[in-house]
Every structure is written in C-alpha cells, then in structure tokens.
PDB file of C-alpha atoms in Angstrom:
ATOM      1  CA  MET A   1     -23.991 -25.245 -42.184  1.00  0.00           C
ATOM      2  CA  THR A   2     -21.793 -28.700 -43.025  1.00  0.00           C
ATOM      3  CA  ASP A   3     -24.064 -30.656 -45.623  1.00  0.00           C
ATOM      4  CA  VAL A   4     -25.160 -33.653 -43.495  1.00  0.00           C
ATOM      5  CA  LEU A   5     -25.718 -35.398 -46.463  1.00  0.00           C
ATOM      6  CA  HIS A   6     -22.232 -36.483 -47.381  1.00  0.00           C
ATOM      7  CA  GLU A   7     -22.007 -37.298 -43.819  1.00  0.00           C
ATOM      8  CA  THR A   8     -24.333 -39.966 -42.681  1.00  0.00           C
ATOM      9  CA  THR A   9     -24.428 -43.508 -41.416  1.00  0.00           C
ATOM     10  CA  THR A  10     -27.119 -46.133 -42.432  1.00  0.00           C
ATOM     11  CA  ASP A  11     -28.087 -48.135 -39.283  1.00  0.00           C
ATOM     12  CA  ALA A  12     -31.451 -50.571 -40.056  1.00  0.00           C
ATOM     13  CA  PHE A  13     -33.977 -50.678 -37.347  1.00  0.00           C
ATOM     14  CA  LEU A  14     -36.681 -53.082 -37.073  1.00  0.00           C
ATOM     15  CA  GLY A  15     -34.577 -56.435 -37.500  1.00  0.00           C
ATOM     16  CA  GLY A  16     -33.069 -55.597 -40.750  1.00  0.00           C
ATOM     17  CA  ARG A  17     -36.425 -53.976 -42.430  1.00  0.00           C
ATOM     18  CA  VAL A  18     -36.453 -50.047 -42.158  1.00  0.00           C
ATOM     19  CA  THR A  19     -32.697 -49.002 -43.338  1.00  0.00           C
ATOM     20  CA  LEU A  20     -32.260 -45.418 -42.687  1.00  0.00           C
ATOM     21  CA  ARG A  21     -29.742 -42.950 -43.191  1.00  0.00           C
ATOM     22  CA  GLN A  22     -29.095 -40.283 -40.249  1.00  0.00           C
ATOM     23  CA  PRO A  23     -26.427 -37.610 -39.977  1.00  0.00           C
ATOM     24  CA  LYS A  24     -23.589 -39.142 -38.254  1.00  0.00           C
ATOM     25  CA  THR A  25     -22.991 -36.690 -35.572  1.00  0.00           C
ATOM     26  CA  GLY A  26     -25.481 -34.472 -33.643  1.00  0.00           C
ATOM     27  CA  TYR A  27     -29.029 -35.738 -32.912  1.00  0.00           C
ATOM     28  CA  ARG A  28     -29.182 -39.487 -34.641  1.00  0.00           C
ATOM     29  CA  ALA A  29     -32.697 -41.679 -33.732  1.00  0.00           C
ATOM     30  CA  GLY A  30     -33.016 -44.321 -31.728  1.00  0.00           C
ATOM     31  CA  LEU A  31     -35.019 -46.667 -29.480  1.00  0.00           C
ATOM     32  CA  ASP A  32     -38.412 -43.814 -28.100  1.00  0.00           C
ATOM     33  CA  ALA A  33     -38.739 -42.756 -32.155  1.00  0.00           C
ATOM     34  CA  VAL A  34     -38.998 -47.327 -32.698  1.00  0.00           C
ATOM     35  CA  LEU A  35     -41.015 -47.115 -29.504  1.00  0.00           C
ATOM     36  CA  LEU A  36     -43.100 -44.286 -30.944  1.00  0.00           C
ATOM     37  CA  ALA A  37     -44.070 -46.450 -34.333  1.00  0.00           C
ATOM     38  CA  ALA A  38     -44.714 -48.946 -32.504  1.00  0.00           C
ATOM     39  CA  ALA A  39     -47.436 -46.716 -29.939  1.00  0.00           C
ATOM     40  CA  VAL A  40     -49.560 -45.613 -32.689  1.00  0.00           C
ATOM     41  CA  PRO A  41     -52.475 -47.557 -33.709  1.00  0.00           C
ATOM     42  CA  ALA A  42     -52.521 -47.713 -37.366  1.00  0.00           C
ATOM     43  CA  THR A  43     -54.371 -49.700 -39.659  1.00  0.00           C
ATOM     44  CA  ALA A  44     -53.627 -50.715 -43.460  1.00  0.00           C
ATOM     45  CA  GLY A  45     -56.119 -47.716 -45.680  1.00  0.00           C
ATOM     46  CA  GLN A  46     -55.341 -45.198 -42.681  1.00  0.00           C
ATOM     47  CA  ARG A  47     -52.590 -41.805 -43.228  1.00  0.00           C
ATOM     48  CA  VAL A  48     -50.670 -40.611 -40.282  1.00  0.00           C
ATOM     49  CA  LEU A  49     -48.150 -37.640 -39.468  1.00  0.00           C
ATOM     50  CA  ASP A  50     -45.361 -37.807 -38.696  1.00  0.00           C
ATOM     51  CA  ALA A  51     -45.065 -34.171 -37.054  1.00  0.00           C
ATOM     52  CA  GLY A  52     -41.208 -32.973 -36.412  1.00  0.00           C
ATOM     53  CA  ALA A  53     -39.757 -36.014 -38.809  1.00  0.00           C
ATOM     54  CA  GLY A  54     -36.144 -35.731 -38.511  1.00  0.00           C
ATOM     55  CA  VAL A  55     -35.419 -38.481 -41.218  1.00  0.00           C
ATOM     56  CA  GLY A  56     -38.032 -40.678 -40.520  1.00  0.00           C
ATOM     57  CA  VAL A  57     -37.214 -42.971 -38.221  1.00  0.00           C
ATOM     58  CA  VAL A  58     -40.936 -43.357 -36.879  1.00  0.00           C
ATOM     59  CA  GLY A  59     -42.208 -42.527 -40.397  1.00  0.00           C
ATOM     60  CA  LEU A  60     -40.615 -45.563 -41.935  1.00  0.00           C
ATOM     61  CA  SER A  61     -40.283 -47.316 -39.011  1.00  0.00           C
ATOM     62  CA  ILE A  62     -44.838 -47.721 -39.056  1.00  0.00           C
ATOM     63  CA  ALA A  63     -44.868 -47.668 -42.954  1.00  0.00           C
ATOM     64  CA  ALA A  64     -42.866 -50.726 -42.710  1.00  0.00           C
ATOM     65  CA  ARG A  65     -44.897 -52.492 -39.876  1.00  0.00           C
ATOM     66  CA  VAL A  66     -48.692 -51.973 -40.995  1.00  0.00           C
ATOM     67  CA  PRO A  67     -48.968 -52.081 -45.403  1.00  0.00           C
ATOM     68  CA  GLY A  68     -51.346 -50.140 -46.554  1.00  0.00           C
ATOM     69  CA  CYS A  69     -50.651 -46.911 -44.390  1.00  0.00           C
ATOM     70  CA  ARG A  70     -50.481 -43.532 -45.401  1.00  0.00           C
ATOM     71  CA  VAL A  71     -47.522 -41.968 -44.016  1.00  0.00           C
ATOM     72  CA  THR A  72     -46.994 -38.474 -44.750  1.00  0.00           C
ATOM     73  CA  LEU A  73     -43.027 -36.769 -43.029  1.00  0.00           C
ATOM     74  CA  VAL A  74     -43.267 -33.346 -41.107  1.00  0.00           C
ATOM     75  CA  GLU A  75     -39.908 -31.921 -40.585  1.00  0.00           C
ATOM     76  CA  ARG A  76     -38.555 -27.980 -41.094  1.00  0.00           C
ATOM     77  CA  ALA A  77     -34.735 -28.428 -41.558  1.00  0.00           C
ATOM     78  CA  ALA A  78     -33.900 -28.733 -44.848  1.00  0.00           C
ATOM     79  CA  PRO A  79     -31.021 -31.371 -45.148  1.00  0.00           C
ATOM     80  CA  LEU A  80     -33.161 -34.037 -42.563  1.00  0.00           C
ATOM     81  CA  VAL A  81     -35.532 -33.414 -44.877  1.00  0.00           C
ATOM     82  CA  ALA A  82     -33.347 -33.558 -48.624  1.00  0.00           C
ATOM     83  CA  ILE A  83     -32.200 -37.884 -46.309  1.00  0.00           C
ATOM     84  CA  ALA A  84     -35.664 -38.475 -45.286  1.00  0.00           C
ATOM     85  CA  ARG A  85     -37.504 -37.933 -49.215  1.00  0.00           C
ATOM     86  CA  ASP A  86     -34.444 -40.532 -49.586  1.00  0.00           C
ATOM     87  CA  ASN A  87     -35.138 -43.379 -47.169  1.00  0.00           C
ATOM     88  CA  ILE A  88     -39.098 -43.319 -48.863  1.00  0.00           C
ATOM     89  CA  THR A  89     -36.794 -43.854 -52.024  1.00  0.00           C
ATOM     90  CA  HIS A  90     -34.684 -46.212 -50.483  1.00  0.00           C
ATOM     91  CA  ASN A  91     -36.912 -48.520 -48.546  1.00  0.00           C
ATOM     92  CA  SER A  92     -39.270 -48.466 -51.681  1.00  0.00           C
ATOM     93  CA  PHE A  93     -41.805 -46.236 -49.877  1.00  0.00           C
ATOM     94  CA  SER A  94     -42.447 -44.236 -52.663  1.00  0.00           C
ATOM     95  CA  ASP A  95     -45.688 -44.634 -53.831  1.00  0.00           C
ATOM     96  CA  ARG A  96     -47.570 -44.383 -49.298  1.00  0.00           C
ATOM     97  CA  ALA A  97     -44.826 -41.498 -48.014  1.00  0.00           C
ATOM     98  CA  ALA A  98     -44.027 -38.294 -49.032  1.00  0.00           C
ATOM     99  CA  VAL A  99     -41.887 -35.577 -47.288  1.00  0.00           C
ATOM    100  CA  ILE A 100     -43.301 -31.771 -46.896  1.00  0.00           C
ATOM    101  CA  GLU A 101     -40.718 -29.353 -45.017  1.00  0.00           C
ATOM    102  CA  ALA A 102     -42.034 -26.755 -42.179  1.00  0.00           C
ATOM    103  CA  ASP A 103     -41.597 -26.567 -39.237  1.00  0.00           C
ATOM    104  CA  VAL A 104     -44.550 -27.572 -36.627  1.00  0.00           C
ATOM    105  CA  THR A 105     -44.716 -23.846 -34.126  1.00  0.00           C
ATOM    106  CA  ALA A 106     -45.110 -22.164 -36.996  1.00  0.00           C
ATOM    107  CA  PRO A 107     -49.417 -21.768 -38.323  1.00  0.00           C
ATOM    108  CA  LEU A 108     -50.327 -23.764 -40.534  1.00  0.00           C
ATOM    109  CA  SER A 109     -50.298 -20.880 -42.815  1.00  0.00           C
ATOM    110  CA  ALA A 110     -47.283 -20.735 -43.490  1.00  0.00           C
ATOM    111  CA  CYS A 111     -47.144 -23.349 -45.527  1.00  0.00           C
ATOM    112  CA  PRO A 112     -50.465 -23.435 -48.077  1.00  0.00           C
ATOM    113  CA  PRO A 113     -49.276 -27.846 -48.755  1.00  0.00           C
ATOM    114  CA  LEU A 114     -49.945 -28.596 -44.798  1.00  0.00           C
ATOM    115  CA  ALA A 115     -52.861 -26.521 -44.255  1.00  0.00           C
ATOM    116  CA  ALA A 116     -54.706 -28.189 -46.923  1.00  0.00           C
ATOM    117  CA  LEU A 117     -54.711 -31.410 -44.710  1.00  0.00           C
ATOM    118  CA  ARG A 118     -54.916 -30.051 -41.813  1.00  0.00           C
ATOM    119  CA  GLU A 119     -57.649 -32.241 -39.880  1.00  0.00           C
ATOM    120  CA  SER A 120     -56.972 -35.077 -42.463  1.00  0.00           C
ATOM    121  CA  PHE A 121     -54.783 -37.725 -40.487  1.00  0.00           C
ATOM    122  CA  ASP A 122     -56.214 -40.828 -38.649  1.00  0.00           C
ATOM    123  CA  HIS A 123     -53.000 -40.618 -35.943  1.00  0.00           C
ATOM    124  CA  VAL A 124     -50.776 -37.978 -35.254  1.00  0.00           C
ATOM    125  CA  ALA A 125     -46.758 -38.710 -33.745  1.00  0.00           C
ATOM    126  CA  ALA A 126     -44.317 -36.862 -31.941  1.00  0.00           C
ATOM    127  CA  ASN A 127     -41.395 -36.869 -30.746  1.00  0.00           C
ATOM    128  CA  PRO A 128     -40.579 -32.927 -29.417  1.00  0.00           C
ATOM    129  CA  PRO A 129     -37.710 -31.770 -28.151  1.00  0.00           C
ATOM    130  CA  TYR A 130     -36.753 -32.855 -24.703  1.00  0.00           C
ATOM    131  CA  TYR A 131     -35.909 -30.512 -22.900  1.00  0.00           C
ATOM    132  CA  VAL A 132     -35.107 -26.279 -22.656  1.00  0.00           C
ATOM    133  CA  GLU A 133     -33.347 -23.877 -25.073  1.00  0.00           C
ATOM    134  CA  ALA A 134     -33.071 -21.940 -21.979  1.00  0.00           C
ATOM    135  CA  ASP A 135     -32.523 -24.689 -19.520  1.00  0.00           C
ATOM    136  CA  GLY A 136     -28.406 -25.139 -20.153  1.00  0.00           C
ATOM    137  CA  THR A 137     -25.976 -25.113 -22.998  1.00  0.00           C
ATOM    138  CA  ARG A 138     -26.609 -25.038 -26.408  1.00  0.00           C
ATOM    139  CA  ALA A 139     -25.287 -27.858 -29.230  1.00  0.00           C
ATOM    140  CA  ALA A 140     -23.242 -26.822 -31.188  1.00  0.00           C
ATOM    141  CA  ASP A 141     -24.339 -28.540 -34.125  1.00  0.00           C
ATOM    142  CA  PRO A 142     -27.032 -27.199 -34.939  1.00  0.00           C
ATOM    143  CA  LEU A 143     -29.781 -29.958 -36.168  1.00  0.00           C
ATOM    144  CA  LYS A 144     -28.924 -32.171 -33.050  1.00  0.00           C
ATOM    145  CA  ASP A 145     -29.734 -27.806 -31.368  1.00  0.00           C
ATOM    146  CA  GLY A 146     -33.103 -27.741 -33.120  1.00  0.00           C
ATOM    147  CA  SER A 147     -34.074 -30.909 -32.421  1.00  0.00           C
ATOM    148  CA  HIS A 148     -33.251 -31.106 -28.335  1.00  0.00           C
ATOM    149  CA  ALA A 149     -34.056 -28.445 -27.478  1.00  0.00           C
ATOM    150  CA  MET A 150     -36.722 -25.848 -28.404  1.00  0.00           C
ATOM    151  CA  ALA A 151     -38.336 -22.942 -26.952  1.00  0.00           C
ATOM    152  CA  ARG A 152     -39.989 -22.654 -22.808  1.00  0.00           C
ATOM    153  CA  GLY A 153     -43.919 -23.305 -23.890  1.00  0.00           C
ATOM    154  CA  GLY A 154     -42.383 -25.322 -26.811  1.00  0.00           C
ATOM    155  CA  LEU A 155     -45.228 -28.231 -25.983  1.00  0.00           C
ATOM    156  CA  GLU A 156     -48.123 -26.375 -26.150  1.00  0.00           C
ATOM    157  CA  ASP A 157     -46.797 -25.295 -30.148  1.00  0.00           C
ATOM    158  CA  TRP A 158     -46.532 -29.468 -30.648  1.00  0.00           C
ATOM    159  CA  ALA A 159     -49.886 -29.991 -28.811  1.00  0.00           C
ATOM    160  CA  ARG A 160     -52.087 -27.376 -30.302  1.00  0.00           C
ATOM    161  CA  PHE A 161     -50.828 -28.532 -34.324  1.00  0.00           C
ATOM    162  CA  CYS A 162     -51.258 -31.947 -34.297  1.00  0.00           C
ATOM    163  CA  ALA A 163     -55.182 -31.269 -32.742  1.00  0.00           C
ATOM    164  CA  SER A 164     -55.093 -29.647 -36.069  1.00  0.00           C
ATOM    165  CA  MET A 165     -53.413 -31.817 -37.643  1.00  0.00           C
ATOM    166  CA  ALA A 166     -55.971 -34.511 -36.616  1.00  0.00           C
ATOM    167  CA  ALA A 167     -59.210 -35.383 -37.801  1.00  0.00           C
ATOM    168  CA  PRO A 168     -62.052 -36.404 -35.360  1.00  0.00           C
ATOM    169  CA  GLY A 169     -61.592 -39.383 -33.253  1.00  0.00           C
ATOM    170  CA  GLY A 170     -58.032 -39.342 -34.512  1.00  0.00           C
ATOM    171  CA  THR A 171     -54.969 -40.335 -31.983  1.00  0.00           C
ATOM    172  CA  CYS A 172     -51.950 -38.101 -31.166  1.00  0.00           C
ATOM    173  CA  THR A 173     -49.209 -40.520 -29.500  1.00  0.00           C
ATOM    174  CA  ILE A 174     -46.620 -37.629 -27.648  1.00  0.00           C
ATOM    175  CA  VAL A 175     -43.483 -39.879 -26.506  1.00  0.00           C
ATOM    176  CA  HIS A 176     -41.386 -37.567 -24.256  1.00  0.00           C
ATOM    177  CA  ARG A 177     -39.124 -38.055 -20.653  1.00  0.00           C
ATOM    178  CA  ALA A 178     -40.916 -38.894 -17.217  1.00  0.00           C
ATOM    179  CA  ASP A 179     -40.613 -35.997 -16.165  1.00  0.00           C
ATOM    180  CA  ALA A 180     -42.278 -33.464 -18.687  1.00  0.00           C
ATOM    181  CA  LEU A 181     -45.530 -35.546 -17.558  1.00  0.00           C
ATOM    182  CA  PRO A 182     -47.242 -32.380 -16.311  1.00  0.00           C
ATOM    183  CA  GLU A 183     -46.394 -30.517 -18.917  1.00  0.00           C
ATOM    184  CA  ILE A 184     -47.916 -32.681 -21.419  1.00  0.00           C
ATOM    185  CA  LEU A 185     -51.092 -33.429 -19.983  1.00  0.00           C
ATOM    186  CA  GLN A 186     -52.318 -30.151 -19.763  1.00  0.00           C
ATOM    187  CA  VAL A 187     -51.298 -29.184 -23.419  1.00  0.00           C
ATOM    188  CA  MET A 188     -52.835 -32.160 -24.523  1.00  0.00           C
ATOM    189  CA  GLY A 189     -55.946 -32.288 -22.377  1.00  0.00           C
ATOM    190  CA  GLY A 190     -57.464 -29.504 -23.619  1.00  0.00           C
ATOM    191  CA  ARG A 191     -57.572 -30.627 -27.056  1.00  0.00           C
ATOM    192  CA  PHE A 192     -57.413 -34.826 -27.416  1.00  0.00           C
ATOM    193  CA  GLY A 193     -59.904 -37.583 -24.135  1.00  0.00           C
ATOM    194  CA  ALA A 194     -59.691 -40.326 -23.393  1.00  0.00           C
ATOM    195  CA  LEU A 195     -55.706 -39.712 -22.915  1.00  0.00           C
ATOM    196  CA  ILE A 196     -52.938 -43.366 -21.567  1.00  0.00           C
ATOM    197  CA  VAL A 197     -49.610 -42.940 -20.201  1.00  0.00           C
ATOM    198  CA  CYS A 198     -47.075 -45.439 -20.581  1.00  0.00           C
ATOM    199  CA  PRO A 199     -43.755 -45.261 -18.752  1.00  0.00           C
ATOM    200  CA  ILE A 200     -40.960 -46.965 -19.892  1.00  0.00           C
ATOM    201  CA  PHE A 201     -38.482 -48.303 -17.004  1.00  0.00           C
ATOM    202  CA  PRO A 202     -35.296 -49.034 -18.388  1.00  0.00           C
ATOM    203  CA  ARG A 203     -35.217 -52.066 -16.648  1.00  0.00           C
ATOM    204  CA  ARG A 204     -37.338 -53.614 -13.579  1.00  0.00           C
ATOM    205  CA  GLY A 205     -37.219 -51.835 -10.287  1.00  0.00           C
ATOM    206  CA  ALA A 206     -36.358 -48.961 -11.460  1.00  0.00           C
ATOM    207  CA  ASN A 207     -38.412 -45.718 -12.201  1.00  0.00           C
ATOM    208  CA  ALA A 208     -39.936 -43.617 -15.661  1.00  0.00           C
ATOM    209  CA  ASN A 209     -37.536 -42.358 -17.790  1.00  0.00           C
ATOM    210  CA  ARG A 210     -39.465 -42.248 -20.527  1.00  0.00           C
ATOM    211  CA  VAL A 211     -43.547 -41.677 -20.762  1.00  0.00           C
ATOM    212  CA  LEU A 212     -45.923 -42.727 -24.384  1.00  0.00           C
ATOM    213  CA  VAL A 213     -48.890 -39.687 -24.035  1.00  0.00           C
ATOM    214  CA  GLN A 214     -51.213 -40.732 -26.127  1.00  0.00           C
ATOM    215  CA  GLY A 215     -55.312 -38.653 -26.692  1.00  0.00           C
ATOM    216  CA  ARG A 216     -58.101 -39.188 -28.906  1.00  0.00           C
ATOM    217  CA  LYS A 217     -59.175 -35.669 -30.668  1.00  0.00           C
ATOM    218  CA  GLY A 218     -63.009 -35.628 -29.367  1.00  0.00           C
ATOM    219  CA  SER A 219     -63.399 -37.992 -26.744  1.00  0.00           C
ATOM    220  CA  ARG A 220     -63.936 -37.777 -23.367  1.00  0.00           C
ATOM    221  CA  ALA A 221     -63.462 -40.761 -21.301  1.00  0.00           C
ATOM    222  CA  PRO A 222     -60.706 -40.481 -18.564  1.00  0.00           C
ATOM    223  CA  LEU A 223     -57.281 -40.244 -18.655  1.00  0.00           C
ATOM    224  CA  VAL A 224     -55.655 -44.232 -17.728  1.00  0.00           C
ATOM    225  CA  ILE A 225     -53.089 -44.826 -16.384  1.00  0.00           C
ATOM    226  CA  ALA A 226     -51.078 -48.238 -18.746  1.00  0.00           C
ATOM    227  CA  PRO A 227     -48.670 -51.315 -17.553  1.00  0.00           C
ATOM    228  CA  GLY A 228     -45.794 -49.926 -19.102  1.00  0.00           C
ATOM    229  CA  LEU A 229     -42.328 -51.716 -21.055  1.00  0.00           C
ATOM    230  CA  VAL A 230     -39.726 -52.640 -19.490  1.00  0.00           C
ATOM    231  CA  LEU A 231     -36.933 -52.113 -21.507  1.00  0.00           C
ATOM    232  CA  HIS A 232     -33.746 -54.270 -19.643  1.00  0.00           C
ATOM    233  CA  GLY A 233     -34.185 -57.253 -17.429  1.00  0.00           C
ATOM    234  CA  GLY A 234     -31.905 -57.663 -14.333  1.00  0.00           C
ATOM    235  CA  ASP A 235     -29.035 -57.296 -16.158  1.00  0.00           C
ATOM    236  CA  GLY A 236     -29.707 -54.412 -17.244  1.00  0.00           C
ATOM    237  CA  ASN A 237     -27.797 -54.871 -20.664  1.00  0.00           C
ATOM    238  CA  THR A 238     -30.387 -57.459 -21.651  1.00  0.00           C
ATOM    239  CA  PHE A 239     -33.780 -56.557 -23.797  1.00  0.00           C
ATOM    240  CA  THR A 240     -36.945 -58.585 -22.933  1.00  0.00           C
ATOM    241  CA  PRO A 241     -39.156 -60.272 -24.805  1.00  0.00           C
ATOM    242  CA  GLU A 242     -41.447 -57.247 -25.156  1.00  0.00           C
ATOM    243  CA  ALA A 243     -38.962 -54.979 -25.428  1.00  0.00           C
ATOM    244  CA  THR A 244     -37.475 -56.964 -28.271  1.00  0.00           C
ATOM    245  CA  ALA A 245     -40.599 -57.914 -30.116  1.00  0.00           C
ATOM    246  CA  ILE A 246     -41.511 -54.251 -30.927  1.00  0.00           C
ATOM    247  CA  LEU A 247     -37.697 -53.490 -31.291  1.00  0.00           C
ATOM    248  CA  ARG A 248     -36.359 -56.161 -33.293  1.00  0.00           C
ATOM    249  CA  HIS A 249     -39.331 -57.861 -34.679  1.00  0.00           C
ATOM    250  CA  GLY A 250     -41.199 -54.168 -35.812  1.00  0.00           C
ATOM    251  CA  ALA A 251     -44.134 -55.369 -32.966  1.00  0.00           C
ATOM    252  CA  ALA A 252     -47.121 -52.872 -32.099  1.00  0.00           C
ATOM    253  CA  LEU A 253     -47.104 -51.855 -29.135  1.00  0.00           C
ATOM    254  CA  ASP A 254     -50.647 -52.118 -27.420  1.00  0.00           C
ATOM    255  CA  LEU A 255     -50.664 -48.545 -25.090  1.00  0.00           C
ATOM    256  CA  THR A 256     -54.666 -50.174 -24.351  1.00  0.00           C
ATOM    257  CA  ALA A 257     -53.505 -53.594 -23.280  1.00  0.00           C
ATOM    258  CA  GLY A 258     -54.880 -53.920 -19.735  1.00  0.00           C
ATOM    259  CA  ALA A 259     -57.261 -50.242 -19.728  1.00  0.00           C
TER     260      ALA A 259
END
C-alpha cells in the first residue's frame, strides 16, 4: 500500500478551529462528518466514541466544539490511525483524545483495550460506509474502498458495535444515505429507542439525500421525524444561515429541537 502519510493535505474544519491532515487522494472526510459531529449531544465531562474514525474529523470536531469532553477514535486502517494520532497532537487534544486501532465489525474480544471500554461511552458517533461491496465497482485505492463499501448486511455489525460501546442511557448517532433509512431503522430499532430521524436536504425543494439518525440506549420512547436541515439556499451554492453556523462556526445541530 502507498504510504499515505507522505501524500496528505491539511484542511480546515469549523472555520479553522480544527486543522486536520487527510489523504490527498482516495477517501476524504467532509460535510457529512461535520454534520455528524454537530449532532452528537455531548457536554463537558462526557465520553464520546467515534466509530470508524478515519483521520478523526468527527471526533476531533466534537472535541473542538465541546471543551472538557473526552474522545476515543476507533479506526482499523493503520495509515489512517497514524494520521489521526498526528491530528490529535497537532490540535492540542492529547490530554482528552486517543486512538484505538480496531475493526468495529470484529468481535470485541479481538481488541482487549476496546473490550475494556464496553458500555462506557455517553455518546457513540458512526459514519459507516455508504455502499455494499457487491453492488458496484470497487475503488482502486484500498483506503477509499474500505471507507466507502462494506459487506452486505454490514450495518448490522456497526449497530451491534455501537450498542456494545454505549453506556445505558447513552446515545448513538449515525449519518448515512437517505435511501438506507429502512435498514438503519431496522438495525438500530432493536437496540436503541427514542429514535430521531433528521433529513438533510441539499437545497430547498429537493429530496433529502442524507439522514442523521439518533437513538438512546434503553429508551422506549417512539420514533420522531425532525424538521431537518437545508444546506443550500435558492442559488444552490450558498449555504443557508443554519448550515453556515454548523459548518463554519461549530454550532451544534440539536436533533431534539421541535421533537
């Protein structure tokens, strides 16, 4: 595999509050990761797990938005783990962020350091691969392929992992394609209650192309459809004030508002 550590760019997130290295080619985190981070309802003193963290965009964006929270990144690809560790140091989060190299779809027993943290996180965030390996052409870049595609039924493994790591009463928040919503509700429904579905609309009048789904472990509250978030105004290029506040200024995205 090419040494991606020597082929990276440094990109600013949250209006420059976080600067992160990531591979120059292949999988690159962006808008979806920042929206996911904004939707995690963490507060100071709480523990957050970023599942399938890549270079740490979600977890470190949460750390920047919520001073005093502690973040653990879990990533299986060694090159991305190395970059994530560098990003933690570069952004001065070494005192409250760490990385564990592990595959979230593997049994917890395969990674004792991760198993020791079972049911200890107040919040779990996940950005699973959006595509199924057998449904399309595989990406030539191994890192991109692993980040974009997973085995059929893989969401079940991700949901199982998130439920295993969330503390009783803790939340799990997932971002995914809108057309994956039925499967997401199926795999989360037996493990989390008080599910909130927040559609993400690319512009006013368009169908949602992304969803944020959040649930609470142990809750029996019914599902709620949130009002959703519109990203762009009428011209299709300029971010709406609500999206700008999240993407540029690090505002939280409260999925319970209006619920």
